[in-house]
Amino acid sequence: MASLFSSVLLSLCLLSSPFLSNANTKSKLGFTADLIHRDSPKSPFYNPTETSSQRLRNAIHRSVSRVFHFTDISQKDASDNTPQIDLTSNSGEYLMNISLGTPPFPIMAIADTGSDLLWTQCKPCDDCYTQVDPLFDPKASSTYKDVSCSSSQCNALENQASCSTEDNTCSYSTSYGDRSYTKGNIAVDTLTLGSTDTRPVQLKNIIIGCGHNNAGTFNKKGSGIVGLGGGAVSLITQLGDSIDGKFSYCLVPLTSENDRTSKINFGTNAVVSGTGVVSTPLIAKSQETFYYLTLKSISVGSKQVQYPGSDSGSGEGNIIIDSGTTLTLLPTEFYSELEDAVASSIDAEKKQDPQTGLSLCYSATGDLKVPAITMHFDGADVMLKPSNCFVQVSEDLVCFAFRGSPSFSIYGNVAQMNFLVGYDTVSKTVSFKPTDCAKM
């Protein structure tokens, strides 16, 4: 991986970061990087002994466990019924090649739209989980700098930050729904992203978490997380005006050739325009990390299934769009009505699949004709293809890639594949454009 960074670096000092005092908002960036699916041969998580069906079943199980715990934040704040979702520590289906420090130290990190802080395990590790790759050594980086408790970087973490009375350095503590956690120092350092034009992009003074005490169910082959959420310390927010608050991705279907890699775009490269683009508002809620959309209904052929509360207007921001969740999760009663509509439109015998827990499955050996399914977001009708709705979980079985969830909704990545999905955090919109992502 180190050879990726041996070419001449495109050094881009992000003076427009909201955490730097000498801001220069005239500097605009545009670059594209690879998003590597964790089951790709290019991923450290890849298991060559598994079949494609086994990998998909594992992804489905991760999709369910990603939302490990659900509570209603309205118990804490009666004025806002925003859901609180705790993510598991092995969350995320896509990886990015990044490097930290000077000289660049390579890390294969999970790219996660459901979290904010970019963090990795660091030396010295007081109590760390076993990691296959070497640990990042902050002393070996000439650009690494711990931040003080009074700094804007420390204040941005709010309740995740604490202060050392010994040396006035800022510390962080992040826990996950499965009781895993990471603790360490908040610092700034140079982040290098592998760009598809072979010229890596160097981003200076990026806030990172240097984890010295990390434990739980972290995978030994993983070495970090890149937070792409909407919170104050996410990479998207830190890049700020330099990317005009824009990023987009195009996810290659799981059935595509192994050497086809999904793409993530930033700034001027992330603009979604042209024929077929539809856009829907991003809804702000107290949980700034998550990207909330408003789902009005789902149509199955000519039948429209109304989302609960959408008629009265109380359903604003009722679904989270997330690249790290495989399935699309919907409230149980709404899902049941949707499943009935789909099943009644398919002239085939239903099958059981006890391994995945998916309730609507059919034989993969026949000529299965599925109905047209459209997601009706506020102002945007997204027409799904059969591959966005059904996945092959074994040689002889295909299942509906939606399922019920107790109290919340997530628009998962299977439904987003072969769409260019653009996030504009300034204009507060998410856009969808049907795209052959393997050709990008």
PDB file of N, CA and C in Angstrom, residues 41-73:
ATOM      1  N   PRO A  41     -11.632  -8.560  -2.942  1.00  0.00           N
ATOM      2  CA  PRO A  41     -10.268  -9.095  -2.789  1.00  0.00           C
ATOM      3  C   PRO A  41      -9.248  -8.034  -2.407  1.00  0.00           C
ATOM      4  N   LYS A  42      -9.576  -6.760  -2.621  1.00  0.00           N
ATOM      5  CA  LYS A  42      -8.663  -5.679  -2.250  1.00  0.00           C
ATOM      6  C   LYS A  42      -8.765  -5.313  -0.771  1.00  0.00           C
ATOM      7  N   SER A  43      -9.706  -5.927  -0.063  1.00  0.00           N
ATOM      8  CA  SER A  43      -9.949  -5.602   1.344  1.00  0.00           C
ATOM      9  C   SER A  43      -9.203  -6.563   2.273  1.00  0.00           C
ATOM     10  N   PRO A  44      -8.696  -6.062   3.393  1.00  0.00           N
ATOM     11  CA  PRO A  44      -8.056  -6.957   4.374  1.00  0.00           C
ATOM     12  C   PRO A  44      -9.059  -7.909   5.027  1.00  0.00           C
ATOM     13  N   PHE A  45     -10.350  -7.611   4.924  1.00  0.00           N
ATOM     14  CA  PHE A  45     -11.380  -8.476   5.499  1.00  0.00           C
ATOM     15  C   PHE A  45     -11.762  -9.634   4.562  1.00  0.00           C
ATOM     16  N   TYR A  46     -11.246  -9.616   3.354  1.00  0.00           N
ATOM     17  CA  TYR A  46     -11.641 -10.607   2.343  1.00  0.00           C
ATOM     18  C   TYR A  46     -11.265 -12.022   2.778  1.00  0.00           C
ATOM     19  N   ASN A  47     -12.228 -12.935   2.644  1.00  0.00           N
ATOM     20  CA  ASN A  47     -12.006 -14.343   2.968  1.00  0.00           C
ATOM     21  C   ASN A  47     -12.204 -15.157   1.690  1.00  0.00           C
ATOM     22  N   PRO A  48     -11.100 -15.639   1.094  1.00  0.00           N
ATOM     23  CA  PRO A  48     -11.211 -16.335  -0.196  1.00  0.00           C
ATOM     24  C   PRO A  48     -11.952 -17.667  -0.112  1.00  0.00           C
ATOM     25  N   THR A  49     -12.132 -18.202   1.091  1.00  0.00           N
ATOM     26  CA  THR A  49     -12.820 -19.492   1.232  1.00  0.00           C
ATOM     27  C   THR A  49     -14.340 -19.345   1.218  1.00  0.00           C
ATOM     28  N   GLU A  50     -14.830 -18.112   1.336  1.00  0.00           N
ATOM     29  CA  GLU A  50     -16.272 -17.895   1.345  1.00  0.00           C
ATOM     30  C   GLU A  50     -16.816 -17.787  -0.073  1.00  0.00           C
ATOM     31  N   THR A  51     -18.039 -18.245  -0.258  1.00  0.00           N
ATOM     32  CA  THR A  51     -18.732 -18.043  -1.524  1.00  0.00           C
ATOM     33  C   THR A  51     -19.357 -16.655  -1.515  1.00  0.00           C
ATOM     34  N   SER A  52     -19.774 -16.189  -2.688  1.00  0.00           N
ATOM     35  CA  SER A  52     -20.411 -14.873  -2.767  1.00  0.00           C
ATOM     36  C   SER A  52     -21.689 -14.835  -1.936  1.00  0.00           C
ATOM     37  N   SER A  53     -22.398 -15.964  -1.871  1.00  0.00           N
ATOM     38  CA  SER A  53     -23.626 -16.028  -1.075  1.00  0.00           C
ATOM     39  C   SER A  53     -23.317 -15.928   0.416  1.00  0.00           C
ATOM     40  N   GLN A  54     -22.246 -16.585   0.842  1.00  0.00           N
ATOM     41  CA  GLN A  54     -21.850 -16.499   2.251  1.00  0.00           C
ATOM     42  C   GLN A  54     -21.470 -15.073   2.623  1.00  0.00           C
ATOM     43  N   ARG A  55     -20.766 -14.400   1.722  1.00  0.00           N
ATOM     44  CA  ARG A  55     -20.372 -13.012   1.991  1.00  0.00           C
ATOM     45  C   ARG A  55     -21.600 -12.122   2.109  1.00  0.00           C
ATOM     46  N   LEU A  56     -22.583 -12.370   1.248  1.00  0.00           N
ATOM     47  CA  LEU A  56     -23.794 -11.571   1.302  1.00  0.00           C
ATOM     48  C   LEU A  56     -24.565 -11.833   2.588  1.00  0.00           C
ATOM     49  N   ARG A  57     -24.640 -13.094   2.997  1.00  0.00           N
ATOM     50  CA  ARG A  57     -25.332 -13.400   4.256  1.00  0.00           C
ATOM     51  C   ARG A  57     -24.635 -12.721   5.430  1.00  0.00           C
ATOM     52  N   ASN A  58     -23.299 -12.713   5.419  1.00  0.00           N
ATOM     53  CA  ASN A  58     -22.558 -12.027   6.482  1.00  0.00           C
ATOM     54  C   ASN A  58     -22.857 -10.534   6.477  1.00  0.00           C
ATOM     55  N   ALA A  59     -22.968  -9.956   5.276  1.00  0.00           N
ATOM     56  CA  ALA A  59     -23.281  -8.527   5.167  1.00  0.00           C
ATOM     57  C   ALA A  59     -24.673  -8.238   5.715  1.00  0.00           C
ATOM     58  N   ILE A  60     -25.602  -9.157   5.480  1.00  0.00           N
ATOM     59  CA  ILE A  60     -26.958  -8.988   5.999  1.00  0.00           C
ATOM     60  C   ILE A  60     -26.950  -9.028   7.518  1.00  0.00           C
ATOM     61  N   HIS A  61     -26.201  -9.953   8.091  1.00  0.00           N
ATOM     62  CA  HIS A  61     -26.113 -10.027   9.554  1.00  0.00           C
ATOM     63  C   HIS A  61     -25.467  -8.763  10.129  1.00  0.00           C
ATOM     64  N   ARG A  62     -24.430  -8.253   9.441  1.00  0.00           N
ATOM     65  CA  ARG A  62     -23.806  -7.010   9.911  1.00  0.00           C
ATOM     66  C   ARG A  62     -24.792  -5.853   9.814  1.00  0.00           C
ATOM     67  N   SER A  63     -25.630  -5.892   8.774  1.00  0.00           N
ATOM     68  CA  SER A  63     -26.613  -4.833   8.580  1.00  0.00           C
ATOM     69  C   SER A  63     -27.559  -4.747   9.758  1.00  0.00           C
ATOM     70  N   VAL A  64     -27.976  -5.914  10.247  1.00  0.00           N
ATOM     71  CA  VAL A  64     -28.903  -5.943  11.385  1.00  0.00           C
ATOM     72  C   VAL A  64     -28.189  -5.537  12.665  1.00  0.00           C
ATOM     73  N   SER A  65     -26.971  -6.038  12.869  1.00  0.00           N
ATOM     74  CA  SER A  65     -26.265  -5.751  14.110  1.00  0.00           C
ATOM     75  C   SER A  65     -25.667  -4.350  14.137  1.00  0.00           C
ATOM     76  N   ARG A  66     -25.598  -3.698  12.974  1.00  0.00           N
ATOM     77  CA  ARG A  66     -25.063  -2.315  12.940  1.00  0.00           C
ATOM     78  C   ARG A  66     -25.877  -1.408  13.849  1.00  0.00           C
ATOM     79  N   VAL A  67     -27.144  -1.596  13.854  1.00  0.00           N
ATOM     80  CA  VAL A  67     -27.979  -0.852  14.777  1.00  0.00           C
ATOM     81  C   VAL A  67     -28.186  -1.744  15.994  1.00  0.00           C
ATOM     82  N   PHE A  68     -27.277  -1.622  16.926  1.00  0.00           N
ATOM     83  CA  PHE A  68     -27.234  -2.571  18.041  1.00  0.00           C
ATOM     84  C   PHE A  68     -28.240  -2.227  19.123  1.00  0.00           C
ATOM     85  N   HIS A  69     -28.483  -0.978  19.286  1.00  0.00           N
ATOM     86  CA  HIS A  69     -29.347  -0.563  20.394  1.00  0.00           C
ATOM     87  C   HIS A  69     -30.135   0.662  19.976  1.00  0.00           C
ATOM     88  N   PHE A  70     -31.386   0.673  20.347  1.00  0.00           N
ATOM     89  CA  PHE A  70     -32.248   1.793  19.977  1.00  0.00           C
ATOM     90  C   PHE A  70     -32.907   2.365  21.213  1.00  0.00           C
ATOM     91  N   THR A  71     -32.816   3.661  21.362  1.00  0.00           N
ATOM     92  CA  THR A  71     -33.540   4.340  22.427  1.00  0.00           C
ATOM     93  C   THR A  71     -34.198   5.567  21.836  1.00  0.00           C
ATOM     94  N   ASP A  72     -35.153   6.073  22.514  1.00  0.00           N
ATOM     95  CA  ASP A  72     -35.855   7.268  22.041  1.00  0.00           C
ATOM     96  C   ASP A  72     -35.284   8.469  22.772  1.00  0.00           C
ATOM     97  N   ILE A  73     -34.631   9.335  22.020  1.00  0.00           N
ATOM     98  CA  ILE A  73     -33.993  10.495  22.632  1.00  0.00           C
ATOM     99  C   ILE A  73     -35.013  11.462  23.215  1.00  0.00           C
TER     100      ILE A  73
END
